[in-house]
C-alpha positions as MATLAB code, in Angstrom:
seq = 'MQKLLYITDQDEYVDHSFIAPLFEVYLKKYMIVDIVYFTDFKSDFACKDSHHFIVPSRYKNVLFHELSCNQIDLHSYDYVMVRNNITLMKHVLKYRDTYGYKALYRFSFPKRKVQIKCEEAQGKNQFIKRCIHTVKTKKETKVINTCDAFLPTSKRMYEHYLPNVTIPTILCSPAINPATLHAHQHHQDDTIHFVYVGTLDKLREFNTILDAFASLKNRAWKLYISTIEVEFAYALLENYPNIKEYVKVYNAKTKDALLELVAKSDIGIALLPDLPIYNTSTPVKVFDYYSSGVPCLMTQSEHTSTIFTDCVDAWFCDFNVKEITQKLDYLLTLDKEEIATIGAKGQKRLLEVKNYEMIAEKIANQLKAL';
ca = [
      83.476  118.355  105.750;
      82.769  115.088  103.944;
      81.618  112.048  105.861;
      82.516  108.336  105.686;
      80.730  105.345  107.180;
      83.161  102.442  107.552;
      81.459   99.060  108.038;
      84.037   96.622  109.357;
      83.989   92.837  109.448;
      85.504   92.924  112.919;
      84.107   92.396  116.388;
      84.228   95.253  118.884;
      86.617   93.335  121.158;
      89.332   92.304  118.678;
      92.578   94.183  118.122;
      91.888   97.224  115.949;
      95.523   98.267  115.601;
      95.084   98.788  111.855;
      91.682  100.488  111.931;
      92.487  102.747  114.887;
      95.372  104.879  113.567;
      94.248  105.135  109.943;
      90.496  105.572  110.276;
      90.135  106.922  113.812;
      93.054  109.343  113.821;
      94.613  110.354  110.522;
      91.689  110.108  108.099;
      89.638  112.208  110.525;
      91.862  115.160  109.648;
      90.197  115.169  106.237;
      86.659  113.905  106.836;
      84.249  112.765  109.530;
      84.560  109.003  110.028;
      81.915  106.800  111.658;
      82.721  103.128  112.213;
      80.398  100.124  112.565;
      81.571   97.132  114.587;
      79.557   93.955  115.015;
      79.151   91.951  118.193;
      77.879   88.523  119.203;
      77.804   89.563  122.857;
      75.101   92.240  122.909;
      71.447   92.142  121.976;
      70.898   95.857  121.413;
      72.481   98.595  119.337;
      74.968  100.757  121.237;
      77.089  103.837  120.624;
      80.602  103.577  121.995;
      80.711  107.313  121.319;
      79.196  109.556  118.649;
      81.342  107.955  115.919;
      81.472  104.262  116.943;
      78.404  102.084  116.506;
      78.147   98.586  117.975;
      75.587   96.481  116.084;
      74.461   92.985  117.147;
      75.511   90.480  114.474;
      71.907   89.349  113.996;
      71.178   92.716  112.344;
      73.801   92.360  109.590;
      71.192   91.555  106.957;
      69.124   94.622  107.879;
      71.973   96.901  108.889;
      70.652  100.137  107.398;
      67.235   99.627  108.968;
      68.921   99.127  112.342;
      71.057  102.234  111.907;
      68.068  104.324  110.836;
      66.043  103.120  113.809;
      68.827  104.417  116.032;
      68.848  107.914  114.515;
      71.858  107.428  112.243;
      71.252  109.708  109.231;
      72.348  107.688  106.219;
      71.732  110.701  103.944;
      74.631  112.458  105.678;
      77.327  110.143  104.293;
      79.355  110.909  101.188;
      80.993  107.461  101.276;
      80.110  104.058  102.688;
      82.941  101.537  102.844;
      82.579   97.794  103.521;
      85.495   95.663  104.679;
      85.735   92.165  103.124;
      82.032   91.240  103.349;
      80.381   90.893   99.920;
      76.912   90.307  101.394;
      77.126   93.615  103.254;
      78.517   95.232  100.119;
      75.401   94.172   98.204;
      73.295   95.688  100.987;
      75.155   98.990  100.682;
      74.892   98.996   96.881;
      71.145   98.400   97.121;
      70.657  101.745   98.872;
      73.334  103.794   97.087;
      70.894  105.720   94.906;
      68.474  106.212   97.798;
      71.045  107.930  100.019;
      73.425  109.302   97.387;
      76.787  108.073   98.693;
      79.787  106.521   96.918;
      80.089  102.767   97.608;
      83.588  101.508   98.440;
      84.904   97.965   98.916;
      87.902   97.351  101.190;
      89.838   94.109  100.498;
      92.292   93.556  103.351;
      93.282   89.888  103.085;
      92.305   86.798  101.022;
      90.775   84.993  104.014;
      89.044   82.195  102.093;
      92.216   81.395  100.153;
      94.230   81.374  103.375;
      91.809   78.901  104.948;
      92.124   76.574  101.944;
      95.918   76.769  102.124;
      95.910   76.077  105.868;
      93.719   72.994  105.438;
      95.937   71.751  102.600;
      98.940   72.151  104.912;
      97.126   69.796  107.290;
      96.877   67.203  104.524;
      93.214   67.768  103.659;
      92.014   67.546  100.058;
      90.608   70.948   99.108;
      89.710   70.311   95.452;
      86.004   71.019   95.924;
      86.668   74.108   98.040;
      89.059   75.396   95.377;
      86.356   75.041   92.727;
      83.827   76.800   94.945;
      86.382   79.546   95.631;
      86.857   80.142   91.890;
      83.112   80.485   91.335;
      82.677   82.772   94.346;
      85.568   84.976   93.243;
      83.941   85.539   89.856;
      80.653   86.487   91.497;
      82.393   88.750   94.014;
      84.341   90.480   91.261;
      81.092   91.257   89.486;
      79.723   92.888   92.657;
      82.932   94.832   93.326;
      82.932   96.198   89.776;
      79.601   97.903   90.479;
      81.185   99.894   93.338;
      82.703  103.347   92.986;
      86.176  102.378   94.228;
      88.188   99.374   95.380;
      90.624   99.591   98.312;
      93.027   96.600   98.425;
      95.969   96.263  100.790;
      98.487   96.288   97.941;
      98.624   96.365   94.161;
     100.154   92.903   94.033;
      97.443   91.478   96.272;
      94.556   92.497   94.041;
      96.487   91.631   90.865;
      96.893   88.099   92.190;
      93.545   87.505   93.904;
      91.092   89.830   92.145;
      92.747   90.568   88.783;
      89.470   91.290   86.974;
      88.463   94.235   89.142;
      88.277   97.216   86.785;
      86.982  100.091   88.931;
      89.215  102.881   90.349;
      91.686  101.509   92.890;
      92.907  103.227   96.066;
      95.663  101.421   97.973;
      94.985  101.020  101.692;
      98.072   99.354  103.129;
      99.283   98.822  106.686;
     101.944  101.302  107.757;
     103.985  102.714  110.579;
     102.223  105.083  112.978;
     104.436  108.163  113.432;
     102.632  109.055  116.673;
     103.432  105.795  118.480;
     107.129  105.194  117.952;
     108.772  103.361  120.849;
     112.304  103.909  122.066;
     114.590  100.938  121.469;
     115.728   99.547  124.826;
     119.374   98.588  124.383;
     120.588   95.734  126.565;
     124.197   95.236  127.593;
     124.776   91.488  127.262;
     126.588   89.987  124.276;
     123.684   87.888  123.003;
     121.548   88.940  120.041;
     117.870   88.965  120.956;
     115.577   87.925  118.087;
     111.795   88.342  118.217;
     108.985   86.754  116.190;
     105.482   88.193  116.442;
     102.354   86.610  114.996;
     100.437   83.479  114.145;
     102.018   80.039  114.223;
     100.556   77.190  112.172;
     101.652   74.501  109.746;
     101.242   76.778  106.737;
     103.774   79.287  108.089;
     106.306   76.457  108.554;
     107.902   77.995  111.629;
     109.794   74.728  112.057;
     111.980   75.871  109.142;
     113.099   78.864  111.213;
     113.698   76.684  114.273;
     115.697   74.234  112.135;
     117.950   77.131  111.151;
     118.440   78.261  114.747;
     119.160   74.679  115.792;
     121.861   74.484  113.093;
     123.813   77.415  114.513;
     127.096   76.637  116.230;
     127.129   80.112  117.731;
     124.672   80.117  120.626;
     125.033   83.797  121.568;
     121.339   84.424  120.894;
     117.870   84.327  122.361;
     114.561   84.027  120.534;
     111.353   85.572  121.848;
     108.064   84.402  120.322;
     104.807   86.287  120.902;
     101.755   84.433  119.621;
      98.228   83.488  120.599;
      99.078   79.913  119.562;
     101.116   79.333  122.735;
     100.369   75.602  122.981;
     101.316   75.112  119.330;
     104.619   76.886  120.013;
     105.425   74.727  123.033;
     104.522   71.558  121.139;
     106.802   72.622  118.295;
     109.683   73.341  120.675;
     109.492   69.809  122.052;
     111.151   68.764  118.799;
     114.138   71.014  119.539;
     115.490   70.012  122.973;
     118.939   71.397  122.128;
     117.672   74.991  121.804;
     114.609   75.070  124.094;
     116.533   76.988  126.736;
     117.262   79.758  124.229;
     113.607   80.318  123.315;
     110.892   82.042  125.347;
     107.196   82.053  124.398;
     104.857   84.927  125.234;
     101.273   85.918  124.508;
     101.278   89.695  124.593;
      97.695   90.631  125.467;
      97.827   94.273  124.343;
      99.521   96.278  121.615;
     101.572   98.124  124.237;
     102.750   94.849  125.791;
     103.717   93.588  122.341;
     105.670   96.720  121.464;
     107.381   96.601  124.861;
     108.629   93.078  124.069;
     109.759   94.138  120.609;
     111.582   97.197  121.999;
     113.721   94.914  124.201;
     114.837   92.900  121.161;
     117.602   93.467  118.616;
     116.245   91.901  115.418;
     112.703   91.082  114.299;
     111.891   88.012  112.202;
     109.344   88.158  109.374;
     110.302   85.047  107.441;
     107.388   83.342  105.682;
     107.003   80.739  102.921;
     107.015   82.033   99.351;
     103.239   82.080   98.917;
     101.127   84.906   97.452;
      99.113   85.178  100.682;
     102.353   86.280  102.373;
     104.468   87.952   99.697;
     101.901   90.265   98.102;
     101.862   92.687  101.032;
     104.061   93.733  103.936;
     103.388   91.729  107.131;
     102.025   93.936  109.918;
     104.744   92.563  112.217;
     107.328   94.438  110.141;
     105.750   97.756  111.166;
     105.627   96.605  114.795;
     109.369   95.960  114.671;
     110.363   99.232  113.064;
     108.069  101.232  115.342;
     110.658  100.418  118.002;
     113.638  100.869  115.700;
     114.167   97.097  115.559;
     115.488   96.009  112.141;
     113.961   93.011  110.434;
     115.110   89.799  108.786;
     112.428   89.210  106.188;
     111.628   87.009  103.237;
     112.996   88.150   99.906;
     110.063   89.066   97.665;
     109.237   91.462   94.870;
     106.998   93.408   97.244;
     109.409   93.893  100.154;
     112.289   94.820   97.843;
     110.311   97.856   96.656;
     110.422   99.211  100.220;
     113.659   97.962  101.800;
     117.243   97.356  100.639;
     119.175   94.328  101.841;
     121.869   95.168  104.418;
     120.913   98.851  104.329;
     117.631   99.076  106.251;
     116.693   95.380  106.539;
     118.008   91.920  105.716;
     116.547   89.553  103.112;
     116.832   85.829  102.642;
     114.959   83.015  100.931;
     112.753   80.761  103.021;
     114.844   77.644  103.420;
     117.003   76.293  106.239;
     120.340   76.816  104.462;
     119.683   80.466  103.536;
     118.214   81.344  106.941;
     121.102   79.681  108.781;
     123.658   81.581  106.724;
     121.895   84.880  107.370;
     121.579   84.211  111.098;
     125.291   83.337  111.229;
     126.051   86.680  109.589;
     123.756   88.626  111.923;
     125.470   87.108  114.947;
     128.747   88.678  113.791;
     127.324   92.217  113.942;
     127.716   94.446  116.961;
     124.745   96.134  118.615;
     125.551   99.559  117.134;
     125.548   98.204  113.570;
     122.193   96.507  114.190;
     120.692   99.644  115.748;
     121.848  101.705  112.751;
     120.024   99.351  110.364;
     116.888   99.690  112.522;
     117.060  103.475  112.535;
     117.443  103.553  108.744;
     114.489  101.186  108.320;
     112.282  103.285  110.571;
     113.262  106.436  108.651;
     112.515  104.686  105.360;
     109.023  103.652  106.489;
     108.271  107.135  107.804;
     109.132  108.426  104.333;
     107.125  105.950  102.254;
     104.724  103.960  104.482;
     103.244  105.970  107.319;
      99.569  106.350  108.235;
      99.596  110.130  108.033;
     100.736  110.019  104.402;
      98.392  107.157  103.476;
      95.369  108.915  105.020;
      96.039  112.057  103.001;
      96.356  110.060   99.775;
      93.138  108.126  100.461;
      91.236  111.326  101.265;
      92.431  113.058   98.096;
      91.607  110.052   95.915;
      88.129  109.712   97.442;
      87.385  113.368   96.788;
      88.464  112.890   93.158;
      85.967  110.078   92.496;
];
């Protein structure tokens, strides 16, 4: 059986809801997978189990030496994959011939570009950072093109952010986990329960969504928000005294707690501004919603329309107050059975085209063909 070493850019204590099902469950049906996490909280190397290695962050620059010193046989790997970190990718490429593995680069999200956009949303001039970003991207592309394969989240993401990558590409997108579907908990009252899961900041312009809710004459609704930016949410709601009583803010600490909240809702919200950082891949929250059979109101984009169909298994609208208000008005006219039917169709659709079991098999087959 072939063997993969996956070097993440994540800390051992953060949410691994993407890594866990794909790399720890489904891909292991096709190959042995070892995963490296980094930590700022430990001084010594540790094995969480025989396939999970916890490495102190101070050893990043000498990672392979640290692994070798702890009896990790680097000759045993057929593939070594690095997630998002070009410096680590260079380290892996340096030893590729020595150990004889294929070097893979995983591009999950344009983090540097997102940071620039967030700071611009705060009114900061990012001209210099934009110039630096352009130079860095060219250098990073050169490094990536020396790898054996490139694994972006979506085709549109790498076409927009790393268009000059020319090596074989293997898509590695988020998906629904067929093993962790949650039953939708139907409630009996007449109100429609909406739920929004995820980050809140100025760039996401959540005030646009609240403006739309505040414009509704029909108040037969509730909105649940689950976010780590709880204080930001409360501060934002202070501007909407007329609907504060209809909105509840949560900070779900675990994936199970989050899915439990979603399962009690009727409609998920995944409305985001029309920016490439948001519309070049499917938001993870969409999969959280449909895991519980909760249909989603999402931003109309070229990417989402390749997966869902408006008013069949989801609802689309443009990101502006008028369009969102009109769509919310329409959704409030639907009965619970109609909404549940849309959710069931959406879940079925994702299980057919975007589930981790299917993606793992495709990745494994494409790796073996390199």
